[in-house]
PDB file of C-alpha atoms in Angstrom:
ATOM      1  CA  UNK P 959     -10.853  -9.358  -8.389  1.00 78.00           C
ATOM      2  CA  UNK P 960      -6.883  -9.478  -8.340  1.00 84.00           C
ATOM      3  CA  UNK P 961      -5.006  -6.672  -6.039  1.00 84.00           C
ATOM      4  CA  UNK P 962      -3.865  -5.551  -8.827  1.00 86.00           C
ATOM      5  CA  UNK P 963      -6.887  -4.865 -10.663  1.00 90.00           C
ATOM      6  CA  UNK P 964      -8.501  -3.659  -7.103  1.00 94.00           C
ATOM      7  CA  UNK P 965      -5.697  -1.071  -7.034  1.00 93.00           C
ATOM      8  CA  UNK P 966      -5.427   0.254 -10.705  1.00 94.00           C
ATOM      9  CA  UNK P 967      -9.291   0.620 -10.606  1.00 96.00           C
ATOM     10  CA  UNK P 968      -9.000   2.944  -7.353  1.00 97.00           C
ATOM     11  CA  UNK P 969      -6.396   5.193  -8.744  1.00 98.00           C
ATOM     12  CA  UNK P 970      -7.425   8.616 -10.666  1.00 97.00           C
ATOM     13  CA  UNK P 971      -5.890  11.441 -12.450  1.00 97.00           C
ATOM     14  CA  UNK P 972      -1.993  12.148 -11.389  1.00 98.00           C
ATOM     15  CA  UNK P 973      -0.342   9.205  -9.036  1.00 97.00           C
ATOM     16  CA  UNK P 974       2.158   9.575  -6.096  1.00 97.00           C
ATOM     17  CA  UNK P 975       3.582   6.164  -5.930  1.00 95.00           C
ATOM     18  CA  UNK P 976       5.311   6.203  -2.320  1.00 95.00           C
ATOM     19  CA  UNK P 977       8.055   3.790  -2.191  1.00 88.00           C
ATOM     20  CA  UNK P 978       8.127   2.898  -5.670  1.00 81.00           C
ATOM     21  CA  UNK P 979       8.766   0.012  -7.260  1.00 70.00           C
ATOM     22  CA  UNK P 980       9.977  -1.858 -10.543  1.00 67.00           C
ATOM     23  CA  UNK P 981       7.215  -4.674 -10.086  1.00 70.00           C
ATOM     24  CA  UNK P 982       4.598  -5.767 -12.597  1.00 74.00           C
ATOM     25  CA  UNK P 983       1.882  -3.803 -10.693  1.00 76.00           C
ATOM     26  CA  UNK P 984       3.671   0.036 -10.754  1.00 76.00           C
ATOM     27  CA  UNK P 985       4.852  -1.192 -14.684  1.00 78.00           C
ATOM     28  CA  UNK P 986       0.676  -1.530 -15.469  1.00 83.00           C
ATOM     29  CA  UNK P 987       0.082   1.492 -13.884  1.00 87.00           C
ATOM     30  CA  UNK P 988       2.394   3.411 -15.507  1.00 84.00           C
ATOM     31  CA  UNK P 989       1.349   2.686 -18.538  1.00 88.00           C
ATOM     32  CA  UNK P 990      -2.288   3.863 -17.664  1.00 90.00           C
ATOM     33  CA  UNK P 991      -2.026   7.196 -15.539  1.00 94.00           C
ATOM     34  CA  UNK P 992       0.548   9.817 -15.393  1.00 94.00           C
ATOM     35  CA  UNK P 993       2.953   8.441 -12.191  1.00 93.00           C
ATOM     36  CA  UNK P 994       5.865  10.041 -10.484  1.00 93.00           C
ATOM     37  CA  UNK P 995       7.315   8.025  -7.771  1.00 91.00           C
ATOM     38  CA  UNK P 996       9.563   8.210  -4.738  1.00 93.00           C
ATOM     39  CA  UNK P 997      11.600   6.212  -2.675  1.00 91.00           C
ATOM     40  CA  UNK P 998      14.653   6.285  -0.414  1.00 90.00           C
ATOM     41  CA  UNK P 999      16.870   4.222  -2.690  1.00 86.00           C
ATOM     42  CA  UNK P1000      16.562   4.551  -6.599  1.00 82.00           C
ATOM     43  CA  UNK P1001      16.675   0.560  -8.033  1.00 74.00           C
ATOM     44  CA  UNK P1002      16.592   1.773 -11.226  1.00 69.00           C
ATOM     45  CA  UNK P1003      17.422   5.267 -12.690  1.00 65.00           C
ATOM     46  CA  UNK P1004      15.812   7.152 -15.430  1.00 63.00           C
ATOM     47  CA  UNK P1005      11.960   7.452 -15.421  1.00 69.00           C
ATOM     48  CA  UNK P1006      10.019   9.483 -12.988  1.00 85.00           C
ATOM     49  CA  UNK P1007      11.419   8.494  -9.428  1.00 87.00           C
ATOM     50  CA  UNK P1008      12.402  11.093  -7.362  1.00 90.00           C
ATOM     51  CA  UNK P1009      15.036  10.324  -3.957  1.00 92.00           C
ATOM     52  CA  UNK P1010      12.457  11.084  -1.008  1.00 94.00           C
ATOM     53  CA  UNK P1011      11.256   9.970   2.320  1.00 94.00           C
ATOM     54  CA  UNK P1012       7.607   9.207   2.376  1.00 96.00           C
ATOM     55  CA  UNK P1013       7.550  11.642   5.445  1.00 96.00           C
ATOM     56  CA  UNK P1014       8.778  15.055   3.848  1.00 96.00           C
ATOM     57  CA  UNK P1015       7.616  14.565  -0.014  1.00 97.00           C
ATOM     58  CA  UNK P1016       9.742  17.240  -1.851  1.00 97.00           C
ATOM     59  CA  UNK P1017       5.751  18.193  -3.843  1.00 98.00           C
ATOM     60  CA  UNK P1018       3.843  21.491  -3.882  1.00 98.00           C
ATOM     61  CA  UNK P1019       0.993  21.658  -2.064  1.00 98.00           C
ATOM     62  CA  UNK P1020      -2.130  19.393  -3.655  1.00 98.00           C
ATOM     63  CA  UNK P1021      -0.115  17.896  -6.780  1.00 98.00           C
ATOM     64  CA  UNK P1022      -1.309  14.559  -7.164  1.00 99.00           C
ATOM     65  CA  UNK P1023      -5.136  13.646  -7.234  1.00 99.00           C
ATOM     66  CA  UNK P1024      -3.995   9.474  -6.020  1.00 99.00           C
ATOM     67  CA  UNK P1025      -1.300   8.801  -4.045  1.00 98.00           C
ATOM     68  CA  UNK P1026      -0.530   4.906  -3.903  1.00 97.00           C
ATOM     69  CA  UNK P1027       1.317   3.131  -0.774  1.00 95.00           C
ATOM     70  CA  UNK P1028       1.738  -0.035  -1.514  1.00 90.00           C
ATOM     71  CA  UNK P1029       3.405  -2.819   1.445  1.00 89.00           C
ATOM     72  CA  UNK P1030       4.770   0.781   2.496  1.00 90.00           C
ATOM     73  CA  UNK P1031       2.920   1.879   5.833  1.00 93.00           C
ATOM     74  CA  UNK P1032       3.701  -1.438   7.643  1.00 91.00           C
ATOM     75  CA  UNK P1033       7.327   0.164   7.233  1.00 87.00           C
ATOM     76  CA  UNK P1034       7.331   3.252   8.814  1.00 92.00           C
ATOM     77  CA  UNK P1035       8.142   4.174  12.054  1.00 91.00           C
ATOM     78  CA  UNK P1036       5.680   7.279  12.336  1.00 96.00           C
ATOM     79  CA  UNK P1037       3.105   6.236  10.045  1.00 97.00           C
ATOM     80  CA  UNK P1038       1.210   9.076  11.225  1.00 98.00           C
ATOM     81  CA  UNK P1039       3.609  11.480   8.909  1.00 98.00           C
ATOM     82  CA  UNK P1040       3.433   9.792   6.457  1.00 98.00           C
ATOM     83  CA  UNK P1041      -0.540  10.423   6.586  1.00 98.00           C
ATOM     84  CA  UNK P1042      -0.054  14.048   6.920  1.00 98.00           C
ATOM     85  CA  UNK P1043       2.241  14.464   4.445  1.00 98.00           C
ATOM     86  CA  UNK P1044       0.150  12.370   2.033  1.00 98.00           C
ATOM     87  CA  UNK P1045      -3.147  14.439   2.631  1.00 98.00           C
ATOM     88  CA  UNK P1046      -0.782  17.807   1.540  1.00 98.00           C
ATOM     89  CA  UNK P1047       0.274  16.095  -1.424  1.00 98.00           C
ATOM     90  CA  UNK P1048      -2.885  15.196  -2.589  1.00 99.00           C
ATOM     91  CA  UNK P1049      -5.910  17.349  -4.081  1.00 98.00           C
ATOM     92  CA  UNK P1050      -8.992  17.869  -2.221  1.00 96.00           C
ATOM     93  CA  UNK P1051     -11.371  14.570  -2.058  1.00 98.00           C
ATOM     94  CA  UNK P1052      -7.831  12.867  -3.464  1.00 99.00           C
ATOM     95  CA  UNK P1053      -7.313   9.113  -3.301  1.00 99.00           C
ATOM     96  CA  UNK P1054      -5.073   6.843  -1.026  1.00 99.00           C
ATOM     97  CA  UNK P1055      -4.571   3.318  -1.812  1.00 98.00           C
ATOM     98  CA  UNK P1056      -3.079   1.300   0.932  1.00 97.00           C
ATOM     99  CA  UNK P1057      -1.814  -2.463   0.661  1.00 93.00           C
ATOM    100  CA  UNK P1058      -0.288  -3.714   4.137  1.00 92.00           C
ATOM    101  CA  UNK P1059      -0.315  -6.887   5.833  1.00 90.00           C
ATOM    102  CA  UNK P1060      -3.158  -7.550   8.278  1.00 89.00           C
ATOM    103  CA  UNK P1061      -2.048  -8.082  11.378  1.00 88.00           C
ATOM    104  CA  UNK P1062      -4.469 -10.226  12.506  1.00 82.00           C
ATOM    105  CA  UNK P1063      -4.009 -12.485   9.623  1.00 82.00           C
ATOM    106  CA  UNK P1064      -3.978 -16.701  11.245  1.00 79.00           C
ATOM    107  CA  UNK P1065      -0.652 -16.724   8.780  1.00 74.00           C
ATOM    108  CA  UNK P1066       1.176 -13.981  10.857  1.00 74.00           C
ATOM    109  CA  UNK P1067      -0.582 -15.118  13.752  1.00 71.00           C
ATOM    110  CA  UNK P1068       1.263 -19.016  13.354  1.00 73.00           C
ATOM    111  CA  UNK P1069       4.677 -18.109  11.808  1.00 69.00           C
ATOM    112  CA  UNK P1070       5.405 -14.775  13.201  1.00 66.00           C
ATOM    113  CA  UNK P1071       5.645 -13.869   9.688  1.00 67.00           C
ATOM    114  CA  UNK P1072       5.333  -9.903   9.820  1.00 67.00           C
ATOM    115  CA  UNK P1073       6.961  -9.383  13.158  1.00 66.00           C
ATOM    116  CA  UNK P1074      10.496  -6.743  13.188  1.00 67.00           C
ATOM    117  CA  UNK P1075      12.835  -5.581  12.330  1.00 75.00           C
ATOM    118  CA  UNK P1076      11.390  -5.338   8.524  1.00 79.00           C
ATOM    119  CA  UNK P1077       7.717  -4.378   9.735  1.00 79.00           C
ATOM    120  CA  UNK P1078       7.390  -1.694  12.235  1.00 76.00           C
ATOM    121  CA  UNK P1079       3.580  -0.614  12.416  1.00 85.00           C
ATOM    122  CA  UNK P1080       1.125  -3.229  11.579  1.00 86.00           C
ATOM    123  CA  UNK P1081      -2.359  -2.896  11.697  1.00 89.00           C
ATOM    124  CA  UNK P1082      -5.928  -4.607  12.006  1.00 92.00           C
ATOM    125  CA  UNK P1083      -8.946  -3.274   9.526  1.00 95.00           C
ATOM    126  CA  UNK P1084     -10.162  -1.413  12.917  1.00 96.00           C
ATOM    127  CA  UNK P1085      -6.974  -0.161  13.575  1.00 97.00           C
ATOM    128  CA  UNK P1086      -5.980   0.837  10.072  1.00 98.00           C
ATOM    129  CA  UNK P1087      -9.128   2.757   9.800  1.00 98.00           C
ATOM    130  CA  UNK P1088      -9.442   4.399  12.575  1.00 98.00           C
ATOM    131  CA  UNK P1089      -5.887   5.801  11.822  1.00 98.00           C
ATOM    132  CA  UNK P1090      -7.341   7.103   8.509  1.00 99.00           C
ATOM    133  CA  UNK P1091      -9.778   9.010  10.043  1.00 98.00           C
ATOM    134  CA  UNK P1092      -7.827  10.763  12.863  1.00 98.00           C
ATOM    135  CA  UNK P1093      -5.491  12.157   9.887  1.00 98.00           C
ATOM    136  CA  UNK P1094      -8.533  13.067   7.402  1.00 98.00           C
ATOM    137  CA  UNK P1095      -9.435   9.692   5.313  1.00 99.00           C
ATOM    138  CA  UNK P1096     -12.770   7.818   5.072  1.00 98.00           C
ATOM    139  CA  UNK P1097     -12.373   4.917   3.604  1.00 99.00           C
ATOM    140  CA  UNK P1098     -14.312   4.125   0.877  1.00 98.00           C
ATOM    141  CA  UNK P1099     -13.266   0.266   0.153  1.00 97.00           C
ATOM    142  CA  UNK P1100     -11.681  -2.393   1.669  1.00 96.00           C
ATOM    143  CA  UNK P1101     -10.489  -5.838   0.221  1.00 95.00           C
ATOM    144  CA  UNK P1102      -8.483  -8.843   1.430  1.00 91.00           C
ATOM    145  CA  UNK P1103      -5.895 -10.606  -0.611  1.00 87.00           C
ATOM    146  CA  UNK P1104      -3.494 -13.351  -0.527  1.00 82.00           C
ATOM    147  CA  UNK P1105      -0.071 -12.900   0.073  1.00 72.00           C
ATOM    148  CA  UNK P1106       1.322 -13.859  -3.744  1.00 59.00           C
ATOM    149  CA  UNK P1107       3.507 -13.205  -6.270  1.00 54.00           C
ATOM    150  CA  UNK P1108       1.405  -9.591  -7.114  1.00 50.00           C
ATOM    151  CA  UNK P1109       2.745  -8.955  -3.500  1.00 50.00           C
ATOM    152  CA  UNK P1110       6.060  -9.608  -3.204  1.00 53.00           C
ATOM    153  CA  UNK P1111       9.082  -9.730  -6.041  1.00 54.00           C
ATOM    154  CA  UNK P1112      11.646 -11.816  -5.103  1.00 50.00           C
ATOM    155  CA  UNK P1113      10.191 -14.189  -2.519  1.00 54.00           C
ATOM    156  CA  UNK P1114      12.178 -16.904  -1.795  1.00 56.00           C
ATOM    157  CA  UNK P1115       8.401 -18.716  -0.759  1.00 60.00           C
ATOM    158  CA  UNK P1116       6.858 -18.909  -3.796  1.00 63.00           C
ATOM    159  CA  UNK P1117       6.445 -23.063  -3.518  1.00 63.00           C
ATOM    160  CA  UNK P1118       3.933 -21.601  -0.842  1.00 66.00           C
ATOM    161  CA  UNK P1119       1.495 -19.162  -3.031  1.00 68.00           C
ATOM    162  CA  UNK P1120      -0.994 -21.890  -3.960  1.00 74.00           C
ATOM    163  CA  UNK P1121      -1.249 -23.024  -0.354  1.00 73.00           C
ATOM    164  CA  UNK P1122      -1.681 -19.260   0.443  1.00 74.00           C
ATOM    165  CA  UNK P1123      -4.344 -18.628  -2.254  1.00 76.00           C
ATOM    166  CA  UNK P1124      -6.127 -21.532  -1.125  1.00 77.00           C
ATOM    167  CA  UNK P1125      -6.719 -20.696   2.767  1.00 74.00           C
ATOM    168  CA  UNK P1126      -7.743 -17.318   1.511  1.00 73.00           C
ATOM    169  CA  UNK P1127     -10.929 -18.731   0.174  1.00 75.00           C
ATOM    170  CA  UNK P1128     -11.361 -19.652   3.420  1.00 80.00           C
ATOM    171  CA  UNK P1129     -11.198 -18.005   6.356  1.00 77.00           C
ATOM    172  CA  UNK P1130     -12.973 -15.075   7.415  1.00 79.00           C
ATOM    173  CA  UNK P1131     -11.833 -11.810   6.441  1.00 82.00           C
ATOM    174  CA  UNK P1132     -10.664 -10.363   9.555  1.00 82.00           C
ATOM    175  CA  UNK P1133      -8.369 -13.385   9.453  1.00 80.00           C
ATOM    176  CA  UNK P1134      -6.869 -13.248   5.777  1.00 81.00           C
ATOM    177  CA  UNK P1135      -3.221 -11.965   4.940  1.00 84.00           C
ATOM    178  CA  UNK P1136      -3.140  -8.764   2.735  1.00 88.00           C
ATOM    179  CA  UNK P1137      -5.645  -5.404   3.012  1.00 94.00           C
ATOM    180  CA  UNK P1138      -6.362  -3.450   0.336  1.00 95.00           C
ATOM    181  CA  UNK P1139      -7.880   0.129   1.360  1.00 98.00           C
ATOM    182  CA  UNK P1140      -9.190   2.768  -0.301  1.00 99.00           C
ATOM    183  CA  UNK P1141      -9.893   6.395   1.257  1.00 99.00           C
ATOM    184  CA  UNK P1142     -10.550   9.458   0.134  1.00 99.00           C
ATOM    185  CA  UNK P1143      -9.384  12.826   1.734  1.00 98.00           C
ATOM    186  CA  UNK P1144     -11.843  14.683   3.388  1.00 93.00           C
TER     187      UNK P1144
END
C-alpha cells in the first residue's frame, strides 16, 4: 500500500490538515473529505487554508473528527503542543495521522540526512508512541515508507527514489525511512 493510500484510508469525517500543502496527496484528499487547512505561510490563496500555528489552532473546541500532520511534527520545537492542541481540535475517539521521518532510519543514520536546522524533534516508533500516549493517543496503525516523490515536492534528489524504494524492501522496519501512524484520541 502507497502512503498515500495508507493515509486517505485513515482519515474520517471533517479533516484538519496541519501545515498544509499544495501536493498531490492534500489535492486527493480534498477531493474526498471536507478539509480545512492551516499553515504559517499561505503558498497559495483562496480555498480553505487558514494563517495558524499548529500550536494555538484558531478552532472551537472538537471541530474536526481527523486531523492530518503530515512531515509536520519532525518540525516543531514543542511537539508536545502541538499534541494538545490537536486532541482539543478533534472530536472524541478522533483520528491523527502522522508521517515523520524515522529517526532510526540506516539512511539518516549514513548521511545525516534529517539532522537541524530543518528537523527539530525526530523520533523512533518507541519514541513516537510513547509520546502519543502521554498526550491521549493509542495508536492504532503503523506503516513504513520510502522517502519518494509522495513525500517530498520539490526534491532536488529525485535521481535517488528508485535506489530509496529499493532498500525499503529490505531492511527491517525499525530501520526504514518514513512512519506512517495512526492514533485515535482516547
Amino acid at each position: 500500500m502507497s502512503r498515500t493510500c495508507f493515509v486517505r484510508k485513515a482519515l474520517e469525517g471533517r479533516v484538519l490538515d496541519v501545515g498544509h500543502s499544495v501536493g498531490p496527496l492534500h489535492q486527493e484528499i480534498g477531493k474526498e473529505r471536507d478539509v480545512v487547512g492551516i499553515d504559517t505561510v499561505i503558498k497559495r490563496p483562496g480555498g480553505r487554508v487558514v494563517k495558524a500555528d499548529a500550536t494555538h489552532m484558531p478552532f472551537k473546541d472538537r471541530t474536526f473528527d481527523s486531523l492530518l500532520a503530515g512531515e509536520l511534527i519532525e518540525h516543531l520545537e514543542r511537539p508536545e503542543l502541538f499534541l494538545k492542541e490537536g486532541r482539543r481540535v478533534l472530536r472524541r475517539k478522533g483520528v491523527l495521522v502522522i508521517t515523520t521521518p524515522n529517526r532510526k532510519s540506516l539512511i539518516n543514520r549514513v548521511f545525516r540526512s534529517y539532522e537541524k536546522p530543518a528537523h527539530l524533534s525526530l523520533f523512533s516508533k518507541g519514541e513516537l508512541f510513547s509520546l502519543l500516549g502521554k498526550y491521549g493517543f493509542l495508536v492504532e496503525r503503523w506503516a513504513t515508507f520510502p522517502y519518494t516523490e509522495e513525500s517530498s515536492e520539490g526534491s532536488s534528489h529525485k535521481w535517488f527514489y528508485p535506489l530509496r524504494k529499493l532498500m525499503h524492501c529490505f531492511l527491517p522496519p525499525g530501520l526504514r525511512e518514513q512512519m506512517a501512524v495512526v492514533a485515535r484520541s482516547i
